[in-house]
C-alpha positions as semicolon CSV with decimal commas, in nm:
position;residue;x (nm);y (nm);z (nm)
1;M;0,000;0,000;0,000
2;N;0,139;0,343;-0,097
3;E;0,044;0,575;0,186
4;S;0,112;0,945;0,155
5;C;0,047;1,250;0,369
6;Q;-0,304;1,385;0,314
7;K;-0,178;1,744;0,326
8;C;0,140;1,741;0,113
9;Q;0,085;1,415;-0,078
10;K;0,445;1,310;-0,006
11;P;0,552;0,965;0,116
12;P;0,599;0,951;0,495
13;A;0,979;0,955;0,462
14;L;0,965;1,292;0,283
15;C;0,680;1,459;0,473
16;V;0,781;1,762;0,680
17;C;0,429;1,891;0,756
18;S;0,474;1,852;1,131
19;L;0,784;2,075;1,116
20;I;0,629;2,365;0,924
21;K;0,593;2,692;1,111
22;K;0,404;2,976;0,945
23;F;0,575;3,313;0,927
24;E;0,352;3,617;0,950
25;T;0,422;3,839;0,651
26;T;0,283;4,168;0,530
27;T;0,390;4,105;0,172
28;R;0,201;3,862;-0,049
29;L;0,405;3,600;-0,230
30;L;0,252;3,442;-0,539
31;V;0,441;3,136;-0,664
32;L;0,392;2,999;-1,015
33;Q;0,454;2,624;-1,003
34;H;0,531;2,424;-1,315
35;P;0,250;2,170;-1,376
36;Q;0,493;1,878;-1,351
37;E;0,650;1,979;-1,019
38;P;0,383;1,814;-0,800
39;D;0,488;1,484;-0,957
40;H;0,842;1,526;-0,820
41;E;0,904;1,390;-0,472
42;L;1,102;1,693;-0,363
43;G;0,887;1,969;-0,519
44;S;0,936;2,277;-0,302
45;A;0,682;2,534;-0,428
46;W;0,409;2,404;-0,198
47;L;0,648;2,406;0,097
48;A;0,757;2,767;0,037
49;V;0,397;2,887;0,019
50;E;0,288;2,683;0,320
51;C;0,544;2,861;0,538
52;L;0,410;3,211;0,466
53;S;0,086;3,360;0,595
54;Q;0,044;3,559;0,273
55;G;0,162;3,284;0,035
56;Q;-0,042;3,165;-0,262
57;L;0,033;2,891;-0,513
58;K;-0,079;2,883;-0,876
59;V;0,000;2,601;-1,118
60;G;0,069;2,687;-1,481
61;L;0,328;2,730;-1,752
62;S;0,317;3,110;-1,766
63;W;0,137;3,406;-1,612
64;P;-0,060;3,479;-1,934
65;N;-0,187;3,118;-1,939
66;L;-0,337;3,159;-1,591
67;A;-0,582;3,418;-1,724
68;K;-0,725;3,170;-1,978
């Protein structure tokens, strides 16, 4: 059985969800994640956004494509 974390979707050996501490920020950070990154075991876009109170993650190839 392939179990993975319900929050990050990583295998237990790679999950760091219990170690994440949110930083309060006044600046918004918008991260554009390549559509194939979630398939990589060590994808870090989600982790970067999860650490910031004003973080947001969008998946796409380019900013113009997000508007479509």
